[in-house]
Short mmCIF file of N, CA, C and O in Angstrom, two decimals:
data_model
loop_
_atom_site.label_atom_id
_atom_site.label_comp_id
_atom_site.label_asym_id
_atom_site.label_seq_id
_atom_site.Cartn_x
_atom_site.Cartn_y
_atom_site.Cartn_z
N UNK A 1 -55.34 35.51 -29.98
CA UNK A 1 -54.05 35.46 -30.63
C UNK A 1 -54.01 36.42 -31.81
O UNK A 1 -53.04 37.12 -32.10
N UNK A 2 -55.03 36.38 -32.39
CA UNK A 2 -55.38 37.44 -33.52
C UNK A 2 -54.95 38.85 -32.74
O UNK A 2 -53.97 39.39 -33.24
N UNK A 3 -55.43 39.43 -31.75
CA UNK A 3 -55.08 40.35 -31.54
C UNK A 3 -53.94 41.17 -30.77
O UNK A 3 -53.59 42.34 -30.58
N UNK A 4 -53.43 39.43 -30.34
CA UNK A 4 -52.20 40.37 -30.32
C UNK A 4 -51.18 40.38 -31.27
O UNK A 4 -50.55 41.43 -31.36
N UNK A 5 -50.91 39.58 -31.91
CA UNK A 5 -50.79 40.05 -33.15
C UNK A 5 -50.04 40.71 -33.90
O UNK A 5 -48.88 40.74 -34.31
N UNK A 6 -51.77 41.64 -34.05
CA UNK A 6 -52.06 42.59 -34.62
C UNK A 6 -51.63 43.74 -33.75
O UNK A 6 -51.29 44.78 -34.30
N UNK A 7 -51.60 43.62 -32.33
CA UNK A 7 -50.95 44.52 -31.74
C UNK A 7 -49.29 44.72 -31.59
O UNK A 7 -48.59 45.61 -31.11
N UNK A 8 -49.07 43.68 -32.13
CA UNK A 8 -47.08 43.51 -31.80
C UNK A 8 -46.59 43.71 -33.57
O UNK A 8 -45.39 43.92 -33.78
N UNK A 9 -47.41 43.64 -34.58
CA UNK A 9 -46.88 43.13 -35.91
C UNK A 9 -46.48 44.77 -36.24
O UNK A 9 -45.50 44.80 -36.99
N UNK A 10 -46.77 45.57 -36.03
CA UNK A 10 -45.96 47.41 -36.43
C UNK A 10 -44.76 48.05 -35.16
O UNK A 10 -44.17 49.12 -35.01
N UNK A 11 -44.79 46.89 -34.49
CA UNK A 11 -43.65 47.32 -33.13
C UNK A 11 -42.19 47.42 -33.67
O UNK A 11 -41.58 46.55 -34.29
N UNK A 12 -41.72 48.74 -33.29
CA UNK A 12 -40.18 48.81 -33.86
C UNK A 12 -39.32 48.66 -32.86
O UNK A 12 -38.18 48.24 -33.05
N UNK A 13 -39.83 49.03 -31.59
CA UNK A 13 -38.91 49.19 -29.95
C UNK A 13 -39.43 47.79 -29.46
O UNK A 13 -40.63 47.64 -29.22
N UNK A 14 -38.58 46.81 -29.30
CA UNK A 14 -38.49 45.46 -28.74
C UNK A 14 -37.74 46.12 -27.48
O UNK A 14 -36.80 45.33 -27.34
N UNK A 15 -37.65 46.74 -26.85
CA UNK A 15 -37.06 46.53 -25.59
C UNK A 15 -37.25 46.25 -24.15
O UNK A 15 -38.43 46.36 -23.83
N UNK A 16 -36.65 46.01 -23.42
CA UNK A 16 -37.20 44.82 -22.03
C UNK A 16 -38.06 45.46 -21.77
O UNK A 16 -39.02 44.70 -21.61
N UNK A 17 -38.49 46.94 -21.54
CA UNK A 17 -39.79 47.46 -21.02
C UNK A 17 -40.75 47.49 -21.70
O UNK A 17 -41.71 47.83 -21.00
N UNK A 18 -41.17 47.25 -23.19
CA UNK A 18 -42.07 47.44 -24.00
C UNK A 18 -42.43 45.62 -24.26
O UNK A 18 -43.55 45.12 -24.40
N UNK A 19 -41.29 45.01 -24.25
CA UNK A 19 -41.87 43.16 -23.82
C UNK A 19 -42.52 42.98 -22.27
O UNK A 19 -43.41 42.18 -21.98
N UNK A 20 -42.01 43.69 -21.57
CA UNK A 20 -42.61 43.37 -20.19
C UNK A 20 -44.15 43.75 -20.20
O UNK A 20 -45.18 43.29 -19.72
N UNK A 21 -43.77 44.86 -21.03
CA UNK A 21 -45.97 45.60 -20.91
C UNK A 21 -46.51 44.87 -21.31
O UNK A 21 -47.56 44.49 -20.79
N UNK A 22 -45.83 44.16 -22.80
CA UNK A 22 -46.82 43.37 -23.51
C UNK A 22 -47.59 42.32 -23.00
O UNK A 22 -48.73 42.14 -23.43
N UNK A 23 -46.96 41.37 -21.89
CA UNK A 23 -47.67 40.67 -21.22
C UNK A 23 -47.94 39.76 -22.16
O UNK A 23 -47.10 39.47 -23.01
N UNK A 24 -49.54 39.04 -22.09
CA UNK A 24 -50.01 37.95 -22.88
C UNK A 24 -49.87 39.00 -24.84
O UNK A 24 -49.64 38.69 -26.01
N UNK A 25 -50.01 39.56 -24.48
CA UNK A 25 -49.71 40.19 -26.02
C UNK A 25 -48.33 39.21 -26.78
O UNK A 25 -48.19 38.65 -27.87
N UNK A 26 -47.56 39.38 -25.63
CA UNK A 26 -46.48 38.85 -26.18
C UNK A 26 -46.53 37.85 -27.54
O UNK A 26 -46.03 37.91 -28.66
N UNK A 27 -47.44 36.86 -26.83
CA UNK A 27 -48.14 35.11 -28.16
C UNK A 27 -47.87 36.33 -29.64
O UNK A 27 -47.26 35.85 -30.60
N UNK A 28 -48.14 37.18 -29.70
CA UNK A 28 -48.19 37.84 -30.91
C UNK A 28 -47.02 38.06 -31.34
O UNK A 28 -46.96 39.11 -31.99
N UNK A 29 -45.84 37.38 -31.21
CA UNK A 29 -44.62 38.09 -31.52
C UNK A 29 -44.20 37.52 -32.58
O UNK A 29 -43.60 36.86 -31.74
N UNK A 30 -43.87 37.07 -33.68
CA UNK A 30 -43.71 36.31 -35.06
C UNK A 30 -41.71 35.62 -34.79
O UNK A 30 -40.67 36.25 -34.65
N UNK A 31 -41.98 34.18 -34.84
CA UNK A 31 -40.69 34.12 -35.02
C UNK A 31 -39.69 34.79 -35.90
O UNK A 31 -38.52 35.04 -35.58
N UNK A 32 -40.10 34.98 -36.74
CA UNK A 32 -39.10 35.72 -37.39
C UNK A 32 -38.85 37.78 -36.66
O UNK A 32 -38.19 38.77 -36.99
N UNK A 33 -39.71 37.46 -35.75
CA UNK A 33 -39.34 39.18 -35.30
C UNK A 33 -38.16 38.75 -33.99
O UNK A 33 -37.26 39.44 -33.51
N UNK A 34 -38.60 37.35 -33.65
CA UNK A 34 -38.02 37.05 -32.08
C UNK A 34 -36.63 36.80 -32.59
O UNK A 34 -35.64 37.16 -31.96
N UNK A 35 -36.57 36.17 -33.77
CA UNK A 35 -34.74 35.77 -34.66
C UNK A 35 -34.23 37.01 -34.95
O UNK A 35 -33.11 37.33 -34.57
N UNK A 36 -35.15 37.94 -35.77
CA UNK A 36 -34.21 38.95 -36.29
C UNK A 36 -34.20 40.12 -35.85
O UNK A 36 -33.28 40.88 -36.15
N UNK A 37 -35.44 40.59 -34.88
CA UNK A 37 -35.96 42.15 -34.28
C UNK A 37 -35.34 42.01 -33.34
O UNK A 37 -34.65 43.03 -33.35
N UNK A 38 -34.95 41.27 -32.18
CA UNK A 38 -35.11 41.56 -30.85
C UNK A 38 -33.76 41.16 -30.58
O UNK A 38 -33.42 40.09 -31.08
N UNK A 39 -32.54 42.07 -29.59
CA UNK A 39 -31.49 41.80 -29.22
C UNK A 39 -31.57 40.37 -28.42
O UNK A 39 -32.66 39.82 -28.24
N UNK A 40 -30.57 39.92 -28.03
CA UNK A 40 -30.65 38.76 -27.11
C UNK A 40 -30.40 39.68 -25.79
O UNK A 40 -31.18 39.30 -24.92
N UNK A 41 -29.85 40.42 -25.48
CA UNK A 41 -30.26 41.06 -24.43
C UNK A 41 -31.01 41.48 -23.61
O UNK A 41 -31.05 41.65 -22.40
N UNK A 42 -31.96 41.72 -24.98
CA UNK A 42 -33.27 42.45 -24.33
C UNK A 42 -34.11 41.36 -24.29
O UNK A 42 -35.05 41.63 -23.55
N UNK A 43 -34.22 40.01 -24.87
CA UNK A 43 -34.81 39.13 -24.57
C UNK A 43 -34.40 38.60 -22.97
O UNK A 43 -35.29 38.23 -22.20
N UNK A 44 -32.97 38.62 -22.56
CA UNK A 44 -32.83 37.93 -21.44
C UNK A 44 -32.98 39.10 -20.19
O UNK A 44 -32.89 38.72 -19.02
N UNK A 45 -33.23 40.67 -20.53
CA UNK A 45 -33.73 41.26 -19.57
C UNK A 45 -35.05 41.27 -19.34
O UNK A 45 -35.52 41.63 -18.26
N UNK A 46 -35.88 40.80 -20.55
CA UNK A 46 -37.01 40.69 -20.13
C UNK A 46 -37.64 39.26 -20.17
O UNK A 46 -38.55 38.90 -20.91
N UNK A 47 -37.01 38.55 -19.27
CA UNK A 47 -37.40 37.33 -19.26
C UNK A 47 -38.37 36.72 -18.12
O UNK A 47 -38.93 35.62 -18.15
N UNK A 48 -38.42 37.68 -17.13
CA UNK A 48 -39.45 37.45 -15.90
C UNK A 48 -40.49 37.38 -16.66
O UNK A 48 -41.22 36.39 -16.75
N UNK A 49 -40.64 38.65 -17.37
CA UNK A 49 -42.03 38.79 -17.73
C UNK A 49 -42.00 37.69 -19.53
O UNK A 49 -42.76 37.27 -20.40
N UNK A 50 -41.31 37.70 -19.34
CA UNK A 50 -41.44 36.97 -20.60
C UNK A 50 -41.94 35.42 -20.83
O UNK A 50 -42.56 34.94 -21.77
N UNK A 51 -41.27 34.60 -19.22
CA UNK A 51 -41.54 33.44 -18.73
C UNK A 51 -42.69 33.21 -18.09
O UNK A 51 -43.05 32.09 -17.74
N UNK A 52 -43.36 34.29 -17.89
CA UNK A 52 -44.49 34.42 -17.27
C UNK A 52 -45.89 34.38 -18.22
O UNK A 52 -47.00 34.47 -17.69
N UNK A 53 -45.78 34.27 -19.25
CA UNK A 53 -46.64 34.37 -20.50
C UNK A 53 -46.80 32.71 -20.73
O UNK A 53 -45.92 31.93 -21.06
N UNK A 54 -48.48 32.37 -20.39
CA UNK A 54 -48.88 31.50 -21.17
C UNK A 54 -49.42 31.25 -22.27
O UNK A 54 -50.42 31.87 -22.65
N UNK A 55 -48.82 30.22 -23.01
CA UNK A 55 -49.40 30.05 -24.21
C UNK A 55 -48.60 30.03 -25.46
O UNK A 55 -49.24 30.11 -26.51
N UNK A 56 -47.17 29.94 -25.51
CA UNK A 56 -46.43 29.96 -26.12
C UNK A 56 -46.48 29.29 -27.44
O UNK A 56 -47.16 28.35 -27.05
N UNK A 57 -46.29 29.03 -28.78
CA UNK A 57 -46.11 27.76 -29.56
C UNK A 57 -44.54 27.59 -29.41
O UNK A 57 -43.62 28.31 -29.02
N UNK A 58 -44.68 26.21 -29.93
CA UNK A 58 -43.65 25.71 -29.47
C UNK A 58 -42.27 26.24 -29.99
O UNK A 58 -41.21 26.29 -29.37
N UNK A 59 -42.58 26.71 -31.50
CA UNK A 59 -41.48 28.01 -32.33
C UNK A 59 -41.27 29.14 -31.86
O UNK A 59 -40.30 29.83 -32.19
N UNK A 60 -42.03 29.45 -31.13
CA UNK A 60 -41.90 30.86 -30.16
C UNK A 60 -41.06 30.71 -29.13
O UNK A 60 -40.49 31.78 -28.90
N UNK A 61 -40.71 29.80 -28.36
CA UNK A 61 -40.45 29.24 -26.91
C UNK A 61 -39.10 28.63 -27.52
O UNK A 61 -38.13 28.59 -26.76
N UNK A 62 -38.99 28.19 -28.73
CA UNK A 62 -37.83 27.20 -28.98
C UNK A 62 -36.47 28.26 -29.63
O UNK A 62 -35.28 28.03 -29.43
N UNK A 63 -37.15 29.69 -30.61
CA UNK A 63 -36.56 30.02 -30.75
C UNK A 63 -36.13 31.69 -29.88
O UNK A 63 -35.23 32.43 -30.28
N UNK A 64 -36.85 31.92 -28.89
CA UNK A 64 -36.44 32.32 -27.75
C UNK A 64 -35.18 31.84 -26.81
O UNK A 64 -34.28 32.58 -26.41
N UNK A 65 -35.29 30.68 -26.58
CA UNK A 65 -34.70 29.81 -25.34
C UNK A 65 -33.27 29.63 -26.44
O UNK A 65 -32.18 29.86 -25.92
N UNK A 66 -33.29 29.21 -27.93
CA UNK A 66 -32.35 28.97 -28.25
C UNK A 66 -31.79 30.56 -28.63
O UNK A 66 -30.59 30.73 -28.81
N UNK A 67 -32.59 31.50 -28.71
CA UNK A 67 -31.55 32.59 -29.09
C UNK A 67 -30.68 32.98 -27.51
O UNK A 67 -29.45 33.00 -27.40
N UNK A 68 -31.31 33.16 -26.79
CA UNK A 68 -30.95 33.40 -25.33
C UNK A 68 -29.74 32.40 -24.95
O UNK A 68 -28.81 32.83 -24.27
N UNK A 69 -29.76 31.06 -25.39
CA UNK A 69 -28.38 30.08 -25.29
C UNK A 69 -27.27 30.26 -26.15
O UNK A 69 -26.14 29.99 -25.73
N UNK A 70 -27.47 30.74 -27.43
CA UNK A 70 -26.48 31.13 -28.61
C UNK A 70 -26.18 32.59 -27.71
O UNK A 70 -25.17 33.17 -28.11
N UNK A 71 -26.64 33.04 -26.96
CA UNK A 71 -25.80 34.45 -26.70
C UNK A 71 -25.17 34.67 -25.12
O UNK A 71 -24.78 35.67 -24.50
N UNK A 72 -25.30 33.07 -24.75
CA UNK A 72 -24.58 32.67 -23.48
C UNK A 72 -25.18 32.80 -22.10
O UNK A 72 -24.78 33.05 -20.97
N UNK A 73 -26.25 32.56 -22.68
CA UNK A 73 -27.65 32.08 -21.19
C UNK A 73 -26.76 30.55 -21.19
O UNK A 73 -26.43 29.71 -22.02
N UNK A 74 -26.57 30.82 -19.25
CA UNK A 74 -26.29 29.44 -18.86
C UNK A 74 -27.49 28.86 -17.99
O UNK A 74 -28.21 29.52 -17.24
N UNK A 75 -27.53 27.62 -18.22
CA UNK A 75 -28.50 27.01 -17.03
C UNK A 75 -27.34 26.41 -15.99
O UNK A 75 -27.04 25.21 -15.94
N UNK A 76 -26.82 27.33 -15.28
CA UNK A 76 -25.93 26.44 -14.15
C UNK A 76 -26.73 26.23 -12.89
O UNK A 76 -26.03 25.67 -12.04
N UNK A 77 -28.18 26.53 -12.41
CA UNK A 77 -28.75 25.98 -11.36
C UNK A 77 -30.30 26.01 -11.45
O UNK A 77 -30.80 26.11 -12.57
N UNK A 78 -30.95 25.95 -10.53
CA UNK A 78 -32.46 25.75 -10.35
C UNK A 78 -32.74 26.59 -10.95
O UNK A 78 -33.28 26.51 -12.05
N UNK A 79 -32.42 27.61 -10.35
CA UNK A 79 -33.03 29.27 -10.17
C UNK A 79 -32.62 30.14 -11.72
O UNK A 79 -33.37 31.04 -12.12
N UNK A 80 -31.35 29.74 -12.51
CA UNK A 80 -31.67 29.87 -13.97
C UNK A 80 -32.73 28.88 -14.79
O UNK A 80 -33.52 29.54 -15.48
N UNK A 81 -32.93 27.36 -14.88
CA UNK A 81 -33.71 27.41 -15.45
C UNK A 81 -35.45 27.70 -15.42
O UNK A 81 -36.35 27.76 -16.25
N UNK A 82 -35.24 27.88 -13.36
CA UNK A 82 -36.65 28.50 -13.47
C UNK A 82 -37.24 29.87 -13.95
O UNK A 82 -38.35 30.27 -14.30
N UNK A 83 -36.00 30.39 -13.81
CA UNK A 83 -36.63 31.93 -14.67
C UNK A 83 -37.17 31.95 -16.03
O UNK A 83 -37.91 32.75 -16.60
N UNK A 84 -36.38 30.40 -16.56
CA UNK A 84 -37.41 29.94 -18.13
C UNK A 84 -38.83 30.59 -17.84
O UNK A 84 -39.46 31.43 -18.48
N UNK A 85 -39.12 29.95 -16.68
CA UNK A 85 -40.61 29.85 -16.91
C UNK A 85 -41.51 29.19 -17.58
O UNK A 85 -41.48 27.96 -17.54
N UNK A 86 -42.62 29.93 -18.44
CA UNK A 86 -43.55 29.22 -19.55
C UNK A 86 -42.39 28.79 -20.95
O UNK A 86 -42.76 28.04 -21.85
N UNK A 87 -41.42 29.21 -20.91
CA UNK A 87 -40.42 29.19 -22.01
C UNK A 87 -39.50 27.90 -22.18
O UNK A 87 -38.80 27.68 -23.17
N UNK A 88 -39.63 26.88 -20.79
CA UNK A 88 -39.01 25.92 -20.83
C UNK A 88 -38.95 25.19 -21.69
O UNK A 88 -37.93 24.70 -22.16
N UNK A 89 -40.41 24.96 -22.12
CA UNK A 89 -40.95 24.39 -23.19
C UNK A 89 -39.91 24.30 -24.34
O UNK A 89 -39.83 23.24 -24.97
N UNK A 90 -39.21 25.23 -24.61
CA UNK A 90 -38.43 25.82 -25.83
C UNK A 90 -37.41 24.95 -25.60
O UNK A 90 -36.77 24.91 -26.65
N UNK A 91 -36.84 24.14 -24.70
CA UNK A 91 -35.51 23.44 -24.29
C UNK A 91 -35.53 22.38 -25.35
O UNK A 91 -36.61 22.11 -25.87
N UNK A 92 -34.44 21.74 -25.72
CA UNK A 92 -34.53 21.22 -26.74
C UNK A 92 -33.94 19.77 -25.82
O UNK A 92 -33.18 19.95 -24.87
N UNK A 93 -34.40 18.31 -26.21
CA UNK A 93 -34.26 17.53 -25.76
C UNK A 93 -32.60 16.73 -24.76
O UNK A 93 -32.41 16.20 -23.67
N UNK A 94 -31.74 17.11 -25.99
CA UNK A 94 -30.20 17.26 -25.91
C UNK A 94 -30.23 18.48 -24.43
O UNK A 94 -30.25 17.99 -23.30
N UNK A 95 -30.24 19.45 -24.54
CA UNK A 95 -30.07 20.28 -23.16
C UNK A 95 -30.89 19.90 -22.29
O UNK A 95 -30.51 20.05 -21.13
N UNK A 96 -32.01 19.43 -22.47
CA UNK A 96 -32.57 19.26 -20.79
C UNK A 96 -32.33 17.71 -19.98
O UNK A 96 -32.81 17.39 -18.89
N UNK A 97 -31.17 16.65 -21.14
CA UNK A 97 -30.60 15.96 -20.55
C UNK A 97 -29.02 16.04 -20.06
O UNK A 97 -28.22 15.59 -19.24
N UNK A 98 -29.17 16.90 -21.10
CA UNK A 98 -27.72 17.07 -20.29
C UNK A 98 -27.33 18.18 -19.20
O UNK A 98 -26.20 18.38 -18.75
N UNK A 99 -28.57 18.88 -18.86
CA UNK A 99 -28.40 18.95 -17.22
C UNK A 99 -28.52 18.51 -16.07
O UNK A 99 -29.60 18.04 -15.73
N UNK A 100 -27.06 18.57 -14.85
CA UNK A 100 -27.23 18.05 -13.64
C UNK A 100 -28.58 17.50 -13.37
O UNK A 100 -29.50 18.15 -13.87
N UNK A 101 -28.94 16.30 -12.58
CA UNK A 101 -29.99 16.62 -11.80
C UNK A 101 -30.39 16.93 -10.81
O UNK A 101 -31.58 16.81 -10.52
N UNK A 102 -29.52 17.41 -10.06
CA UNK A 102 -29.36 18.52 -9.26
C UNK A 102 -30.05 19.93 -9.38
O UNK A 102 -30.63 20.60 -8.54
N UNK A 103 -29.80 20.13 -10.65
CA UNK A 103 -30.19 21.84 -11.03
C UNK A 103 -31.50 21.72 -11.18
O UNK A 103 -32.14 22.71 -10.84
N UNK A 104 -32.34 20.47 -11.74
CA UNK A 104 -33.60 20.16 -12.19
C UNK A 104 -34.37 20.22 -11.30
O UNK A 104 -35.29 21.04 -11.31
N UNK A 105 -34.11 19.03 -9.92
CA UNK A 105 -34.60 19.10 -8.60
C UNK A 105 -34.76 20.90 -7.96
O UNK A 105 -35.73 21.63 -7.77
N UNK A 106 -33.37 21.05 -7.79
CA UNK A 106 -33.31 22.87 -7.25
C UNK A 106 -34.83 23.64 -7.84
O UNK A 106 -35.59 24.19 -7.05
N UNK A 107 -35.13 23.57 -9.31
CA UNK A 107 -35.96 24.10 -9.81
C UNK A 107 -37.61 23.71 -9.54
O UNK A 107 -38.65 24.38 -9.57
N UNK A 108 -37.26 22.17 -9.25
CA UNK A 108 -38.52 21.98 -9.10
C UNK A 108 -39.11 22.39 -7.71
O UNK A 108 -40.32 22.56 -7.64
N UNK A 109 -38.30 22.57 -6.58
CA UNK A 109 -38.51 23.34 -5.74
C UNK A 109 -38.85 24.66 -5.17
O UNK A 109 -39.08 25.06 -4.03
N UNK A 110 -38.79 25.28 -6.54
CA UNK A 110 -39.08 27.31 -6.92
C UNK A 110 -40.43 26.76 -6.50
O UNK A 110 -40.84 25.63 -6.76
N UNK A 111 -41.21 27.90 -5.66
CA UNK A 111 -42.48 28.46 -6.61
C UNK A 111 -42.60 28.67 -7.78
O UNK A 111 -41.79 29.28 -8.49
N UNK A 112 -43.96 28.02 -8.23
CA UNK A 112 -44.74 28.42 -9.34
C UNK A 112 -44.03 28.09 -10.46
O UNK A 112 -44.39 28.49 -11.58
N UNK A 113 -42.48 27.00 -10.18
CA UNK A 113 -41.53 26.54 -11.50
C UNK A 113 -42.27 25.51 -12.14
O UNK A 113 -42.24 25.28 -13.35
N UNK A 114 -43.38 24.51 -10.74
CA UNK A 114 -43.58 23.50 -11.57
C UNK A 114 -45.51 23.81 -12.22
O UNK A 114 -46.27 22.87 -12.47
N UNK A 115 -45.83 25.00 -12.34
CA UNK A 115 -46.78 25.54 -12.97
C UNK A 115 -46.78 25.55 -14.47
O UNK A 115 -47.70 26.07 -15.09
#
């Protein structure tokens, strides 16, 4: 975790291709870079790879998932909230009851959603 870090803490280009490289680097990203550096755009274009990163804390994941909802990420089925991914985590109690359970089931049926 130290090193990534140290590898993300001088990054000026947050954009979907430079989050996608980062990979597990990502853990290194400082909430306050994920609130104030990074478009919500470019967070929700790079969200494959972004959901795909284990190891999240829970401030990382919470204020991801909630910046991505303040900028009109919908969960209307399986297959949006499985693209969460490792990021689900970030759902805040209020939203993950007040979705269908329908959409929940759909998801739990992805590959690798219930990983």
């Amino acid at each position: 975790l130290q090193v990534a870090s140290f590898l993300v803490r001088n990054l000026e280009d947050f954009s979907p291709a430079v989050l996608g490289a980062l990979g597990q680097a990502a853990l290194g990203l400082s909430v306050s870079s994920i609130q104030n550096s990074i478009p919500e755009e470019y967070l929700e274009a790079a969200l494959p790879a972004l959901g795909s990163v284990r190891g999240w804390k829970a401030e990382q994941s919470r204020a991801i998932v909630n910046k991505l909802l303040g900028s009109g990420y919908q969960i209307l089925d399986g297959q949006s909230l499985a693209q969460l991914g490792s990021l689900v985590g970030g759902l805040n109690s209020s939203t993950l009851w007040s979705l269908p359970p329908k959409v929940v089931l759909e998801a739990l049926q992805l590959p690798g959603f219930t990983q």
